[in-house]
C-alpha positions as a LaTeX table, in Angstrom:
\begin{tabular}{lrrr}
\hline
Residue & $x$ (\AA) & $y$ (\AA) & $z$ (\AA) \\
\hline
Met1 & 94.58 & 85.82 & 173.55 \\
Lys2 & 97.69 & 84.28 & 172.82 \\
Ile3 & 97.32 & 80.61 & 173.65 \\
Val4 & 100.05 & 77.87 & 173.82 \\
Ile5 & 98.76 & 74.29 & 173.77 \\
Val6 & 101.41 & 71.76 & 174.72 \\
Asn7 & 101.25 & 67.85 & 173.93 \\
Gly8 & 98.05 & 65.82 & 174.24 \\
Thr9 & 96.47 & 64.38 & 171.14 \\
His10 & 92.62 & 64.41 & 170.65 \\
Glu11 & 91.77 & 66.53 & 173.65 \\
Ala12 & 94.54 & 68.92 & 171.80 \\
Asp13 & 92.95 & 68.51 & 168.36 \\
Phe14 & 89.58 & 69.90 & 169.96 \\
Ile15 & 91.05 & 72.74 & 171.97 \\
Ile16 & 92.59 & 73.79 & 169.08 \\
Lys17 & 89.76 & 73.53 & 166.41 \\
Lys18 & 87.41 & 75.76 & 169.43 \\
Phe19 & 90.28 & 78.57 & 169.64 \\
Lys20 & 91.27 & 78.75 & 165.96 \\
Gln21 & 87.44 & 79.17 & 165.30 \\
Glu22 & 87.33 & 81.66 & 167.95 \\
Lys23 & 90.34 & 83.20 & 166.21 \\
His24 & 93.46 & 83.44 & 168.99 \\
Asp25 & 96.47 & 83.23 & 168.71 \\
Leu26 & 97.64 & 79.96 & 169.09 \\
Thr27 & 101.10 & 78.06 & 169.60 \\
Val28 & 100.95 & 74.58 & 169.24 \\
Ile29 & 103.96 & 72.17 & 170.30 \\
Asn30 & 103.73 & 68.41 & 170.90 \\
Ser31 & 106.89 & 66.04 & 171.51 \\
Asp32 & 104.82 & 63.21 & 169.10 \\
Arg33 & 105.96 & 64.06 & 165.99 \\
Asp34 & 103.58 & 61.74 & 163.53 \\
Phe35 & 100.15 & 63.32 & 166.26 \\
Gly36 & 101.51 & 66.49 & 165.45 \\
Thr37 & 101.98 & 66.11 & 162.25 \\
Tyr38 & 97.96 & 65.63 & 161.75 \\
Ile39 & 97.25 & 67.69 & 164.21 \\
Ser40 & 98.81 & 70.80 & 161.99 \\
Ala41 & 97.20 & 69.30 & 158.62 \\
Ser42 & 93.67 & 69.02 & 160.42 \\
Asn43 & 94.39 & 72.55 & 161.67 \\
Arg44 & 95.99 & 73.87 & 158.93 \\
Ile45 & 98.36 & 75.29 & 161.73 \\
Pro46 & 102.16 & 74.98 & 162.55 \\
Val47 & 103.27 & 72.69 & 165.27 \\
Leu48 & 106.66 & 72.94 & 166.93 \\
Tyr49 & 108.27 & 69.28 & 167.72 \\
Gly50 & 110.29 & 69.06 & 171.06 \\
Asp51 & 109.75 & 68.34 & 174.43 \\
Pro52 & 107.82 & 71.50 & 176.11 \\
Thr53 & 109.86 & 70.80 & 179.35 \\
Lys54 & 113.15 & 72.15 & 178.02 \\
Ala55 & 113.24 & 75.37 & 178.10 \\
Tyr56 & 114.55 & 75.59 & 174.75 \\
Val57 & 111.76 & 74.02 & 172.76 \\
Leu58 & 109.01 & 77.12 & 174.37 \\
Glu59 & 111.73 & 79.66 & 173.56 \\
Asp60 & 112.09 & 78.12 & 170.15 \\
Ala61 & 108.43 & 78.54 & 170.25 \\
Ser62 & 108.13 & 81.86 & 171.49 \\
Ala63 & 106.21 & 81.38 & 174.24 \\
Tyr64 & 106.75 & 84.42 & 176.17 \\
Asn65 & 103.56 & 86.21 & 177.54 \\
Ala66 & 100.56 & 83.23 & 176.97 \\
Asp67 & 97.26 & 84.44 & 178.19 \\
Val68 & 96.78 & 80.83 & 178.68 \\
Phe69 & 99.22 & 78.56 & 179.03 \\
Ile70 & 97.94 & 74.62 & 178.18 \\
Ala71 & 99.65 & 71.53 & 179.13 \\
Leu72 & 97.92 & 68.09 & 177.96 \\
Ser73 & 100.03 & 65.32 & 178.18 \\
Thr74 & 99.79 & 61.86 & 179.96 \\
Asn75 & 102.37 & 62.30 & 182.45 \\
Asp76 & 101.58 & 64.76 & 185.12 \\
Ile77 & 104.64 & 65.83 & 186.02 \\
Asp78 & 105.54 & 66.77 & 182.79 \\
Asn79 & 102.69 & 68.80 & 182.35 \\
Tyr80 & 103.68 & 70.82 & 185.81 \\
Val81 & 106.94 & 71.01 & 184.48 \\
Ala82 & 106.04 & 72.41 & 181.50 \\
Cys83 & 103.70 & 74.68 & 183.26 \\
Ile84 & 105.99 & 75.46 & 186.15 \\
Thr85 & 108.68 & 77.16 & 183.06 \\
Ala86 & 106.54 & 78.32 & 181.63 \\
Lys87 & 105.00 & 80.77 & 184.32 \\
Gln88 & 108.23 & 81.57 & 185.37 \\
Leu89 & 111.00 & 82.00 & 182.84 \\
Phe90 & 108.04 & 82.64 & 180.30 \\
Asn91 & 105.47 & 84.61 & 181.65 \\
Ala92 & 102.92 & 83.33 & 181.07 \\
Lys93 & 99.97 & 84.70 & 182.66 \\
Arg94 & 98.04 & 81.58 & 183.41 \\
Val95 & 98.86 & 78.38 & 183.51 \\
Val96 & 96.44 & 75.14 & 183.05 \\
Cys97 & 97.42 & 71.66 & 183.69 \\
Val98 & 96.09 & 68.50 & 183.10 \\
Val99 & 96.73 & 65.48 & 185.56 \\
Arg100 & 95.88 & 61.71 & 186.07 \\
Asn101 & 96.19 & 61.48 & 189.23 \\
Pro102 & 93.60 & 63.27 & 191.60 \\
Lys103 & 96.24 & 63.42 & 194.76 \\
Arg104 & 98.42 & 65.81 & 192.63 \\
Val105 & 95.31 & 68.51 & 192.30 \\
Asp106 & 95.78 & 70.02 & 195.54 \\
Val107 & 99.58 & 69.81 & 195.32 \\
Phe108 & 100.04 & 71.62 & 192.32 \\
Lys109 & 97.90 & 74.31 & 193.37 \\
Lys110 & 100.41 & 75.08 & 196.25 \\
Leu111 & 103.21 & 74.84 & 193.68 \\
Gly112 & 101.98 & 78.08 & 191.77 \\
Ile113 & 99.85 & 76.32 & 189.30 \\
Asp114 & 96.65 & 78.46 & 188.38 \\
Ser115 & 93.85 & 75.95 & 187.42 \\
Val116 & 94.40 & 71.79 & 187.52 \\
Ile117 & 91.84 & 69.38 & 185.95 \\
Ser118 & 91.90 & 66.06 & 187.23 \\
Ser119 & 91.15 & 63.06 & 184.88 \\
Thr120 & 89.97 & 59.80 & 186.15 \\
Tyr121 & 87.87 & 57.02 & 185.38 \\
Leu122 & 84.28 & 56.55 & 186.86 \\
Leu123 & 83.66 & 53.15 & 188.00 \\
Gly124 & 81.34 & 53.81 & 190.23 \\
Glu125 & 77.62 & 52.42 & 190.60 \\
Ser126 & 76.79 & 53.72 & 186.95 \\
Ile127 & 78.65 & 50.66 & 185.80 \\
Lys128 & 76.47 & 47.55 & 185.07 \\
Asn129 & 78.68 & 44.93 & 183.47 \\
Glu130 & 81.74 & 44.40 & 182.14 \\
Ser131 & 81.06 & 45.42 & 178.83 \\
Ile132 & 80.30 & 48.93 & 179.89 \\
Ile133 & 83.95 & 49.13 & 181.92 \\
Glu134 & 85.46 & 48.23 & 178.83 \\
Asp135 & 84.84 & 51.28 & 177.28 \\
Phe136 & 86.69 & 53.39 & 179.74 \\
Ile137 & 84.03 & 56.00 & 181.01 \\
Arg138 & 86.14 & 58.97 & 181.47 \\
Thr139 & 85.65 & 61.93 & 183.40 \\
Met140 & 87.44 & 65.45 & 183.59 \\
Thr141 & 86.40 & 67.30 & 186.49 \\
Met142 & 86.61 & 70.90 & 185.89 \\
Glu143 & 88.90 & 72.94 & 189.06 \\
Asn144 & 85.24 & 74.60 & 190.74 \\
Glu145 & 84.06 & 71.04 & 190.56 \\
Lys146 & 80.50 & 72.24 & 189.27 \\
Ile147 & 81.28 & 71.05 & 185.27 \\
Leu148 & 81.74 & 67.04 & 184.33 \\
Ile149 & 83.28 & 66.19 & 181.25 \\
Thr150 & 82.45 & 62.44 & 180.64 \\
Glu151 & 84.14 & 60.16 & 177.33 \\
Met152 & 81.58 & 57.54 & 176.54 \\
Ile153 & 81.98 & 55.19 & 173.68 \\
Val154 & 78.49 & 54.42 & 171.82 \\
Asp155 & 77.56 & 51.03 & 172.24 \\
Glu156 & 76.38 & 48.76 & 168.65 \\
Asn157 & 72.80 & 49.06 & 170.47 \\
Ser158 & 72.40 & 52.58 & 171.85 \\
Val159 & 69.06 & 54.16 & 171.08 \\
Ile160 & 71.15 & 57.12 & 169.59 \\
Ala161 & 73.61 & 54.92 & 167.60 \\
Asn162 & 72.47 & 56.00 & 163.67 \\
Gln163 & 70.72 & 58.71 & 164.83 \\
Lys164 & 70.90 & 62.69 & 163.91 \\
Val165 & 71.97 & 64.56 & 166.95 \\
Arg166 & 68.69 & 65.86 & 166.70 \\
Asp167 & 66.97 & 63.38 & 166.12 \\
Ala168 & 68.06 & 61.51 & 169.19 \\
Lys169 & 65.95 & 62.87 & 171.72 \\
Ile170 & 68.68 & 63.85 & 173.95 \\
Pro171 & 67.87 & 65.22 & 177.49 \\
Asp172 & 68.60 & 69.05 & 177.64 \\
Phe173 & 70.78 & 67.89 & 180.81 \\
Ile174 & 73.10 & 66.52 & 178.34 \\
Asn175 & 75.34 & 68.76 & 175.99 \\
Ile176 & 77.74 & 66.87 & 173.45 \\
Gly177 & 80.87 & 69.00 & 173.24 \\
Cys178 & 82.50 & 66.56 & 170.54 \\
Ile179 & 82.26 & 63.68 & 169.07 \\
Tyr180 & 86.04 & 61.11 & 168.95 \\
Arg181 & 85.95 & 59.80 & 165.34 \\
Asp182 & 89.46 & 58.47 & 164.86 \\
Pro183 & 91.31 & 59.85 & 163.17 \\
Glu184 & 88.75 & 63.06 & 163.50 \\
Val185 & 87.17 & 65.00 & 166.34 \\
Val186 & 83.86 & 66.04 & 165.10 \\
Ile187 & 81.84 & 69.65 & 166.79 \\
Ala188 & 78.24 & 68.21 & 166.95 \\
Asn189 & 75.10 & 69.71 & 165.95 \\
Gly190 & 72.10 & 69.07 & 165.28 \\
Asp191 & 73.03 & 67.88 & 162.12 \\
Thr192 & 76.00 & 65.31 & 163.48 \\
Thr193 & 74.85 & 61.53 & 162.63 \\
Ile194 & 75.74 & 59.70 & 166.05 \\
Tyr195 & 77.40 & 56.15 & 164.95 \\
Pro196 & 78.08 & 53.21 & 166.65 \\
His197 & 81.42 & 53.05 & 168.58 \\
Asp198 & 81.94 & 56.83 & 168.31 \\
Arg199 & 83.30 & 58.24 & 171.66 \\
Leu200 & 81.34 & 61.29 & 172.85 \\
Val201 & 82.42 & 64.07 & 174.94 \\
Ile202 & 79.43 & 65.11 & 177.01 \\
Ile203 & 79.31 & 68.04 & 179.06 \\
Ser204 & 76.94 & 68.09 & 182.61 \\
Thr205 & 77.17 & 68.77 & 185.86 \\
Pro206 & 77.98 & 66.40 & 188.85 \\
Gln207 & 74.33 & 66.07 & 189.61 \\
Arg208 & 73.25 & 65.00 & 186.50 \\
Gln209 & 76.44 & 62.81 & 185.97 \\
Lys210 & 74.80 & 59.93 & 186.29 \\
Gln211 & 71.68 & 60.63 & 184.48 \\
Ala212 & 73.57 & 61.80 & 181.92 \\
Ile213 & 75.01 & 57.87 & 181.51 \\
Asp214 & 72.64 & 56.38 & 182.18 \\
Phe215 & 70.85 & 57.58 & 178.79 \\
Ile216 & 73.90 & 57.19 & 176.93 \\
Gln217 & 73.99 & 53.64 & 177.99 \\
Arg218 & 70.14 & 52.72 & 176.97 \\
Lys219 & 69.77 & 50.28 & 175.18 \\
Val220 & 66.98 & 49.66 & 172.07 \\
Asp221 & 65.78 & 46.29 & 173.84 \\
Asp222 & 65.15 & 49.12 & 177.07 \\
Asn223 & 63.06 & 51.08 & 175.33 \\
Glu224 & 61.09 & 48.44 & 173.82 \\
Asn225 & 60.24 & 46.80 & 177.69 \\
\hline
\end{tabular}
C-alpha cells in the first residue's frame, strides 16, 4: 500500500517502523525539521520538510492516490485540513485524523474524514495519587471503540521495572505495543527489558483497561503485603 504519514513525533516514528517492516510504500512529511531529521536517520527513509496543510507541499511529496493518509499533528484543525486536502485534491482513498479534542470526532467524520482517533487523558478511578496524575496516562480510542491504546510511564518501584517482558508475568489481556525510550522507540519482544521511566504503549480492550492500568501501577511493596 501507499501510505502517507504527516507530522507527529514518537507516534509517527512507531508507525513508520511498523509499516516499513511490512514493506509498504511510505511517504513522510514533517514540519518539525529536527524530529524529521531524527525520523529520517532512524528509519533510513527520506522525509520532506514542510507544512502538510499546504497543497504544494503534498504535491512536492507526490502524495497522489495514497491508499492511506495519516495526520498526526497535535493541532486538530491542521490534521483536518491536511486530511481533507489529501482526500479532495490528491485522491487519497482513506484518511485518518488524530484529534486531541474528543468532541471533534463526530464533527470531523461528518465533514468527510474516514477515521478519527481521539486522544484523551485518563484521570478517572484508576488514578490513586498525584504522582500518577503526573504520569499523564494517555489513551487513544480507536474508531470502533474496541481497542484502547494507553500510554504509561514505568515507576522506579513498579513490579515490572528492570524485568524482561517474558519474566514480568504480564497478563494475557495486556499487549505492549512499543516502548518510548527517548530518543528511541523500541518494539518490545520477550527479551526486551523494561526500565524505570520507560513510556509503555499498552493495548487492551475497554473492559480490561482499568485492570491493565492497575497492573502497570503495582509497586514491589504491594506484592509483599
